Short mmCIF file of C-alpha atoms in Angstrom, two decimals:
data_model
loop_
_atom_site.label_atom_id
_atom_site.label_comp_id
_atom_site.label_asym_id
_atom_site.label_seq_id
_atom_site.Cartn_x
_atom_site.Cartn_y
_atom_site.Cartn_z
CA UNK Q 1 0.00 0.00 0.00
CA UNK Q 2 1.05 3.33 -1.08
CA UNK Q 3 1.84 5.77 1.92
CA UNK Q 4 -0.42 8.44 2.30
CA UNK Q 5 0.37 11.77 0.51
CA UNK Q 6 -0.13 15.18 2.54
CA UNK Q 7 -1.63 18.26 0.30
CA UNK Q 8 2.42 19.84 0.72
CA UNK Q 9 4.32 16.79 -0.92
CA UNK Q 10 1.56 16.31 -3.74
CA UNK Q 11 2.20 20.12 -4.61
CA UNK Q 12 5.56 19.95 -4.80
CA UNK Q 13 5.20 17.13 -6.94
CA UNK Q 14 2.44 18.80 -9.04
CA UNK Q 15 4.02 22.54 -9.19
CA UNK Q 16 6.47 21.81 -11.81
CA UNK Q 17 4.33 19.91 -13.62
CA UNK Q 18 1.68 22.53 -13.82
CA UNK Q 19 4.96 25.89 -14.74
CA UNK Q 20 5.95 23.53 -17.39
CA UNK Q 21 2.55 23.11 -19.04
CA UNK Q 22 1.75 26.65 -19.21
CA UNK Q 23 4.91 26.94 -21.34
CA UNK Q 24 2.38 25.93 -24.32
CA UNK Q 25 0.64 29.15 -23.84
CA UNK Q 26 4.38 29.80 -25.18
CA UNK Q 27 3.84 27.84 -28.36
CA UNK Q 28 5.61 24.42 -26.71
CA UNK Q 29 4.76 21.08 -28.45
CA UNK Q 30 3.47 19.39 -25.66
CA UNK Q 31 5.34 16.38 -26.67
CA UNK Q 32 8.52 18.00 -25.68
CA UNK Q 33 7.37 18.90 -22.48
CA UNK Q 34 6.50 15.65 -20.92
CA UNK Q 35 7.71 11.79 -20.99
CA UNK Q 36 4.73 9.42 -20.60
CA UNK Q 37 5.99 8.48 -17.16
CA UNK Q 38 6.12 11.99 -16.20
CA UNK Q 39 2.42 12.72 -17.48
CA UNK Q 40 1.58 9.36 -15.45
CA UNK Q 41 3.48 10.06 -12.48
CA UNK Q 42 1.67 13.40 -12.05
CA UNK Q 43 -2.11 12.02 -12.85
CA UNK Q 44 -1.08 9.32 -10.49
CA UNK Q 45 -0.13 11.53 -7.86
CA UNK Q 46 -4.01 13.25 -8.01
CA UNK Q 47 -5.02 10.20 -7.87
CA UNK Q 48 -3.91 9.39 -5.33
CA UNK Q 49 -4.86 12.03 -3.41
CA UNK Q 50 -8.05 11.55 -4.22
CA UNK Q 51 -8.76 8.21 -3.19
CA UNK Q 52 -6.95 8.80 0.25
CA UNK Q 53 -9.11 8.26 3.69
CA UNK Q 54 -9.79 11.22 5.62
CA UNK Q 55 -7.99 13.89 6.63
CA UNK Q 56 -5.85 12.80 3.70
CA UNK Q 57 -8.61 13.28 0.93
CA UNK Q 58 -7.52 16.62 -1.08
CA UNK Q 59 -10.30 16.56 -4.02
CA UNK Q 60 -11.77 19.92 -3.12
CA UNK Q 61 -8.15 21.10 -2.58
CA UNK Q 62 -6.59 20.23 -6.00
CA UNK Q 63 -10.16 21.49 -7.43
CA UNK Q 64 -9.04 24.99 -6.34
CA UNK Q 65 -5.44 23.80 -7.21
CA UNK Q 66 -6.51 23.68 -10.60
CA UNK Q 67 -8.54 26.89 -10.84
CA UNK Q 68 -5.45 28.53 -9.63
CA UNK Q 69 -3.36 27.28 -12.22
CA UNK Q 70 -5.82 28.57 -14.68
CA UNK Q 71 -6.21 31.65 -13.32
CA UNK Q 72 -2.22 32.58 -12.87
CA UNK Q 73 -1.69 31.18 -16.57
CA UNK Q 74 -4.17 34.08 -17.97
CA UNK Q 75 -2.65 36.79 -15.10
CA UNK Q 76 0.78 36.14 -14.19
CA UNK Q 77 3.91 36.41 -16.49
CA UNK Q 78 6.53 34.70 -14.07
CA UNK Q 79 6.06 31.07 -12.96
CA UNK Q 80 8.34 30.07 -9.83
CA UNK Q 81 9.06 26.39 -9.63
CA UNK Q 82 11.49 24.43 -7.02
CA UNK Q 83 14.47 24.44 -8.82
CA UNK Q 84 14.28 27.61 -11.21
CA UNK Q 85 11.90 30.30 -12.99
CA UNK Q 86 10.06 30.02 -15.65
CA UNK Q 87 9.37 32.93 -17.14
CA UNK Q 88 6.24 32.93 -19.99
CA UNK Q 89 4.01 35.09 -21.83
CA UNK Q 90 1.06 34.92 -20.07
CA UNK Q 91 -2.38 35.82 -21.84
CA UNK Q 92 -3.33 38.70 -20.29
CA UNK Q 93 0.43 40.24 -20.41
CA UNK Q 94 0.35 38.84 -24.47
CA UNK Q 95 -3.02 40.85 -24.73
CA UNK Q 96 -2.20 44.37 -23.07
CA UNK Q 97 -1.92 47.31 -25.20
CA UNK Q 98 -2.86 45.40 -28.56
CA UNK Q 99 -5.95 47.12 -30.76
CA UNK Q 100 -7.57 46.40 -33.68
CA UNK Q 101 -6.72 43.48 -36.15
CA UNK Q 102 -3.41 42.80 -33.95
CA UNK Q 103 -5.70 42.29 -30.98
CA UNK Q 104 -7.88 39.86 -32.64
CA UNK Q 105 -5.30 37.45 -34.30
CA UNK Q 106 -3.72 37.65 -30.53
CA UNK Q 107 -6.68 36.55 -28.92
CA UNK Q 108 -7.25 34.05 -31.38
CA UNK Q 109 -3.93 33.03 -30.70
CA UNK Q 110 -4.20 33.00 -27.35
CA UNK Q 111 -7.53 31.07 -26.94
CA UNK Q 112 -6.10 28.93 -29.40
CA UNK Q 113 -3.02 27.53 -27.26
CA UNK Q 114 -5.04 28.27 -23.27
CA UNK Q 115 -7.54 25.60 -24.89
CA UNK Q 116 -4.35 22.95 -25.69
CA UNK Q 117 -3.24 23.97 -22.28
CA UNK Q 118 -6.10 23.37 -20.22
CA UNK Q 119 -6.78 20.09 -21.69
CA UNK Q 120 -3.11 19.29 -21.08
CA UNK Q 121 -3.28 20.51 -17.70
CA UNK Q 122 -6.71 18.63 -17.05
CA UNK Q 123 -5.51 15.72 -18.44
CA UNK Q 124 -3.15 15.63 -14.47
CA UNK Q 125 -6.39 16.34 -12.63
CA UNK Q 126 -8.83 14.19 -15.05
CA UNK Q 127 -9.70 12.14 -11.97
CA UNK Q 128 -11.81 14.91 -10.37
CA UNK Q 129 -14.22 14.83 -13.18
CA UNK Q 130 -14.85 11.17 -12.92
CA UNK Q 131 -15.32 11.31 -9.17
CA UNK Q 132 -15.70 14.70 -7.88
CA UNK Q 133 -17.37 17.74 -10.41
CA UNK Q 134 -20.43 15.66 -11.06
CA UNK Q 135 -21.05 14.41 -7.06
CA UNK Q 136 -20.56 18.21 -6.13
CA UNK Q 137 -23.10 19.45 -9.44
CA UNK Q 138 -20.06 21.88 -9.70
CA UNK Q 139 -18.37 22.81 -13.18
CA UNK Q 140 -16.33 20.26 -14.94
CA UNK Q 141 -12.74 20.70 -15.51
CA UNK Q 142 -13.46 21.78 -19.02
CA UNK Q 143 -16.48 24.50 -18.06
CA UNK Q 144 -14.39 25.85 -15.57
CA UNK Q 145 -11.22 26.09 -17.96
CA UNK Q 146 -13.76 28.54 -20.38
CA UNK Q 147 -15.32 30.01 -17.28
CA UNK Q 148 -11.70 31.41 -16.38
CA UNK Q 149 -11.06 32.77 -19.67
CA UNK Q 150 -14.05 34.21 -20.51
CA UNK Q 151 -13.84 36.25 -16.72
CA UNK Q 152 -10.64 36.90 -16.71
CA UNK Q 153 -10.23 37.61 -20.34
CA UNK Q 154 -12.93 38.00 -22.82
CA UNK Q 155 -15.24 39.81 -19.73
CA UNK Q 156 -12.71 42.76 -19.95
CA UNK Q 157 -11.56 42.97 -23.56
CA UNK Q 158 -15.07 41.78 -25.43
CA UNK Q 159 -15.97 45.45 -26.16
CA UNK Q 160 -12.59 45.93 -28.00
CA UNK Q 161 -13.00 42.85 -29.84
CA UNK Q 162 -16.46 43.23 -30.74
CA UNK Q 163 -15.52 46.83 -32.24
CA UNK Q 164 -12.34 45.26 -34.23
CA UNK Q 165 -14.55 43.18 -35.79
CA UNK Q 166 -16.78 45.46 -36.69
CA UNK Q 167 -14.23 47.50 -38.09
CA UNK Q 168 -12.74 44.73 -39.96
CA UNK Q 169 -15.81 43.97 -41.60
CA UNK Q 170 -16.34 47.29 -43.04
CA UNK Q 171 -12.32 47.65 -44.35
CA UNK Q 172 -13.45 44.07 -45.90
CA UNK Q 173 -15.81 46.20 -47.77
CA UNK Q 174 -13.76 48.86 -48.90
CA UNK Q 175 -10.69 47.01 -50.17
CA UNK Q 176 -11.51 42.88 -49.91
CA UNK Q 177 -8.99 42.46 -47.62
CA UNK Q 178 -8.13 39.18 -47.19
CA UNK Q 179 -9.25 38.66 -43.61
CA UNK Q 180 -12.13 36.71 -43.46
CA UNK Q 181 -10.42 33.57 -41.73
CA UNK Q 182 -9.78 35.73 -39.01
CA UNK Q 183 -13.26 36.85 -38.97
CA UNK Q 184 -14.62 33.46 -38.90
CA UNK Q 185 -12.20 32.65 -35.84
CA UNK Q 186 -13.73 35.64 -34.44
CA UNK Q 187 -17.16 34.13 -34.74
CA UNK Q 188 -15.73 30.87 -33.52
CA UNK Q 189 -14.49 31.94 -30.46
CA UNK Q 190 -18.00 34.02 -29.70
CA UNK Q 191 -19.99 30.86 -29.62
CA UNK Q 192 -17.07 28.87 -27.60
CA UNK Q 193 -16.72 31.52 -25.16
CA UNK Q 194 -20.33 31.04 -24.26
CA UNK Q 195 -20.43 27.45 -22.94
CA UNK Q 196 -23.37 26.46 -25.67
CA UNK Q 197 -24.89 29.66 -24.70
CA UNK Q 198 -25.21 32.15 -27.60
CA UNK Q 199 -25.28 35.84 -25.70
CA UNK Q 200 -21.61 36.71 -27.57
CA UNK Q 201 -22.39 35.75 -31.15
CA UNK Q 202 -25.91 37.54 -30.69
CA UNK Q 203 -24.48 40.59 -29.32
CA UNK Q 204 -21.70 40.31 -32.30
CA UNK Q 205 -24.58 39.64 -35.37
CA UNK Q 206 -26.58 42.73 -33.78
CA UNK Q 207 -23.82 44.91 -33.71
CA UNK Q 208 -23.29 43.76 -37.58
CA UNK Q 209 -26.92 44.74 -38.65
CA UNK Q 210 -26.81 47.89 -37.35
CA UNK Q 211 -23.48 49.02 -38.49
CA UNK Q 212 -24.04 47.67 -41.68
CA UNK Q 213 -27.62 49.38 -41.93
CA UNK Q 214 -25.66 52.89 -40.97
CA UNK Q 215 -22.65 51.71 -43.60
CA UNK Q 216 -25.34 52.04 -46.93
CA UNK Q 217 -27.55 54.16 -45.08
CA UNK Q 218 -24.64 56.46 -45.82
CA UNK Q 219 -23.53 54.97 -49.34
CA UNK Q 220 -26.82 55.43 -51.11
CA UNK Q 221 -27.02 59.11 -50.93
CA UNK Q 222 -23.89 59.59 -52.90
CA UNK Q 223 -24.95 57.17 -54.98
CA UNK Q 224 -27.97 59.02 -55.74
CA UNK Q 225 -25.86 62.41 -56.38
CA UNK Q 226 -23.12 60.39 -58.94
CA UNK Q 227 -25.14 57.59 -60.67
CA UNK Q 228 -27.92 56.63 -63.40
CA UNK Q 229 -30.45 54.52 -62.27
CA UNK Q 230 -29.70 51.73 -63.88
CA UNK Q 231 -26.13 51.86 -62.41
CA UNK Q 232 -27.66 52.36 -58.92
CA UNK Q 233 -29.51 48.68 -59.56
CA UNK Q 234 -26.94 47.30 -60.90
CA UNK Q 235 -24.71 48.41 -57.47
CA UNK Q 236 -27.35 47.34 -55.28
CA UNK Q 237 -27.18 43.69 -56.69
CA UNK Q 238 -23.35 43.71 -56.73
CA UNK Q 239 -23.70 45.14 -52.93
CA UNK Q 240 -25.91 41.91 -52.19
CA UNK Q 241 -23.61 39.26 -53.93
CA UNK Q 242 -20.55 40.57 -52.39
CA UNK Q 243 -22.41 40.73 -48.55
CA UNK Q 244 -23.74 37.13 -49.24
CA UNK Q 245 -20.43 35.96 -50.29
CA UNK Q 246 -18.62 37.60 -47.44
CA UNK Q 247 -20.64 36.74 -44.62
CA UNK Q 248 -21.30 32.92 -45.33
CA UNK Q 249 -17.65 32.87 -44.70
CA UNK Q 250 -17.79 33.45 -41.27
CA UNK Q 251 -21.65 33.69 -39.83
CA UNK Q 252 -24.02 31.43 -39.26
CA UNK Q 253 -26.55 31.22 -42.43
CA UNK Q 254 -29.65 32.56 -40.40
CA UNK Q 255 -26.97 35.57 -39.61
CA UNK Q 256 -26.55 35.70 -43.42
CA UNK Q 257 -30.11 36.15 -43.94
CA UNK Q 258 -30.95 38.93 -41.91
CA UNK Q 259 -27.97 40.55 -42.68
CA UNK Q 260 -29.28 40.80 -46.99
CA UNK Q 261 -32.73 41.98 -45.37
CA UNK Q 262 -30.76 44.92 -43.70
CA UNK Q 263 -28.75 45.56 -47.02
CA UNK Q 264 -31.72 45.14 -48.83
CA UNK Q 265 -33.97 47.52 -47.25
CA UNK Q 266 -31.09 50.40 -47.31
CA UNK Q 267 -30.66 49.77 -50.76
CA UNK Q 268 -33.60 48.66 -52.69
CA UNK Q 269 -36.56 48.62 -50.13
CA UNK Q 270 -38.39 51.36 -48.22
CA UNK Q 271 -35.32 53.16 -46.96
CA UNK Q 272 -33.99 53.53 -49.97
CA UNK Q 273 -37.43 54.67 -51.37
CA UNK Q 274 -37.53 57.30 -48.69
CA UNK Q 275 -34.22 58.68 -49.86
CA UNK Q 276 -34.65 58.62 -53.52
CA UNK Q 277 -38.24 60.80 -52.79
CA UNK Q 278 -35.64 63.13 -50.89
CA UNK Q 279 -33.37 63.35 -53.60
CA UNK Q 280 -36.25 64.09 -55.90
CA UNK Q 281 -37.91 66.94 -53.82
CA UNK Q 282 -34.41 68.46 -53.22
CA UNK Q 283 -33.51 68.68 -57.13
CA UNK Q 284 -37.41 70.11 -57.70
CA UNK Q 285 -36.95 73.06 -55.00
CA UNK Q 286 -33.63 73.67 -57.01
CA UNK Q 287 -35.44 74.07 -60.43
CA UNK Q 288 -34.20 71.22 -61.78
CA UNK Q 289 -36.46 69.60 -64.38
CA UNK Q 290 -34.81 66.53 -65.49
CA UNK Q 291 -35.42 64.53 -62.66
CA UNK Q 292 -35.13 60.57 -63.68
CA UNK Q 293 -35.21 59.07 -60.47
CA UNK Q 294 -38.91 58.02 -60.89
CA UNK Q 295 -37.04 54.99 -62.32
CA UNK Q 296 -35.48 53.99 -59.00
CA UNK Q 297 -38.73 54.90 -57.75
CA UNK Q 298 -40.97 52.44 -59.61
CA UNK Q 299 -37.79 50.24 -60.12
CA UNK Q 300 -37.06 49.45 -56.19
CA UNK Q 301 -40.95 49.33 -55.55
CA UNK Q 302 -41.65 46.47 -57.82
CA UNK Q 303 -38.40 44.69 -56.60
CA UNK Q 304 -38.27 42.31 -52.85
CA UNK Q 305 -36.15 41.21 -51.30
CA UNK Q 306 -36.99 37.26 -52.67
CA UNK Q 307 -36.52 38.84 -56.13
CA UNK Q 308 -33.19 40.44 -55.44
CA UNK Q 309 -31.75 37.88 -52.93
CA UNK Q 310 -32.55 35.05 -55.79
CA UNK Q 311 -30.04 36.58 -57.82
CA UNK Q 312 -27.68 36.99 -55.29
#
C-alpha cells in the first residue's frame, strides 16, 4: 500500500508539472514537455490524493489547485518552480496594449493555445471529473477552464474585440482584404466563449446589422448624387452578392439572412425609397427639371427582397 500523501508533498510534486505546461501558452509542443511516465506520475499523484481516507482526501483542494493554475496562466507572467523560474508570456500580459486586427489574431492566438493547455493541464487532474465535479453538481474541468477565460479575459476585452470586428468587416468592404479567416475565428471563439450559450455571437450579429444598416444608409445618398439609375440597380445587386459571399464565410446562415434583409432595405426597399423621394424633392426646390429618379422609384418598388436575394 502506497503511503499516504499530505496536500504539501503532492504540490511539490504537481508545481512543476503545472509551470511547465503553461509553457504551451508559449507555443511548446506538448510532446517536448512531458515523458509518458512523467504525465503518469503526475495524474497518479491526483489520484492518489483523491482516493486517500480522511484527513488525507484533497479533491476539493486540487479542485481549487486547478482553478489557480488557470487563473495565474491568464494573469501572471513569471512562474516560480522548485528548482528555477520560468518565465512565460502569459495571456493577459500577451493581450495588453494590442488594438484592432493585432488584438484579434492575438486573442485568437491566445484562446487557441489556453484551450491545448487546459486540456493538457486537465488531463493531471482528469480524476476529479470522474469522481468529484459531477457528485458536487459543480463545473467540470473543461467548463471551468472557459469560465476562467471568458472572466478573466474576454469579460474585460469583449468590447474591444467586438468593435475590431466590426471594423474589420467594413475595411473588408472597402478594399476585400483578405481577412475573413480571421473573422470566422472571431465568430468561432464568440460561440465557444459562451459554454453552448449564444449571448456573444448575438451581441456580435446585432452589432453587424446595425453598423451595416448605418454603412449604406450612408452609401446610397452619394450614390444618388453620382449615378444613373440603372447603375444604382446594378450596385445594389453587386452590394448583395458581395455581402452574401462575405458573410457565409464566417456567420451562421440565419446571420446571413438577416444581414441581406438589412442591405436590402437600405438599398432597394423602403429606406432607400424614402431617400430617392428626398433626392427628388431636393432637385425640384432647385429648379431642376430633369429629374429621372422616378425609375429607382418604380424600379425598387416592384423589386423584394426574394426577387433580389434570388439573384444573389
Amino acid at each position: 500500500m502506497k503511503r499516504k500523501l499530505t496536500l504539501e508533498e503532492g504540490m511539490s510534486i504537481l508545481q512543476e508539472g503545472i509551470s511547465k505546461a503553461m509553457l504551451i501558452l508559449d507555443g511548446y509542443p506538448t510532446g517536448s514537455l512531458f515523458t509518458c511516465e512523467e504525465y503518469m506520475k503526475l495524474y497518479d499523484c491526483v489520484y492518489h490524493m483523491c482516493v486517500q481516507q480522511p484527513p488525507y482526501e484533497y479533491c476539493a483542494e486540487l479542485y481549487e489547485i486547478f482553478k489557480k493554475a488557470l487563473e495565474e496562466s491568464i494573469t501572471s507572467r513569471v512562474r516560480h518552480t522548485r528548482l528555477y523560474i520560468l518565465y512565460s508570456c502569459q495571456v493577459m500580459p500577451a493581450l495588453k496594449d494590442k488594438s484592432q486586427i493585432t488584438l484579434l489574431y492575438e486573442v485568437w492566438n491566445m484562446w487557441t493555445k489556453y484551450k491545448v493547455m487546459s486540456k493538457f493541464l486537465g488531463g493531471f487532474f482528469l480524476y476529479l471529473d470522474r469522481h468529484f465535479t459531477e457528485d458536487r453538481n459543480t463545473a467540470s474541468l473543461n467548463e471551468l477552464s472557459i469560465c476562467c477565460f471568458r472572466d478573466l479575459v474576454f469579460s474585460e476585452l469583449y468590447p474591444k474585440i467586438l468593435e475590431a470586428a466590426i471594423s474589420l468587416i467594413n475595411q473588408d468592404r472597402e478594399d476585400n482584404s483578405d481577412c475573413r479567416d480571421l473573422l470566422k475565428n472571431v465568430s468561432t471563439l464568440f460561440i465557444e466563449i459562451g459554454s453552448g450559450k449564444m449571448h456573444y455571437y448575438d451581441n456580435f450579429e446585432t452589432a453587424i446589422l446595425a453598423s451595416s444598416a448605418n454603412y449604406y444608409n450612408r452609401l446610397f445618398p452619394q450614390w444618388l448624387l453620382y449615378y444613373p439609375p440603372i447603375d444604382i440597380f446594378m450596385k445594389a445587386q453587386n452590394c448583395l452578392n458581395q455581402e452574401k459571399d462575405r458573410a457565409s464565410q464566417f456567420l451562421h446562415q440565419t446571420s446571413v439572412e438577416k444581414l441581406l434583409q438589412v442591405v436590402h432595405e437600405q438599398l432597394l426597399g423602403q429606406t432607400a425609397l424614402d431617400q430617392a423621394k428626398l433626392y427628388e424633392k431636393q432637385k425640384t426646390e432647385c429648379g431642376d427639371c430633369s429629374i429621372q429618379y422616378q425609375e429607382v422609384l418604380s424600379g425598387c418598388a416592384g423589386l423584394n427582397l426574394g426577387e433580389g436575394s434570388s439573384r444573389v
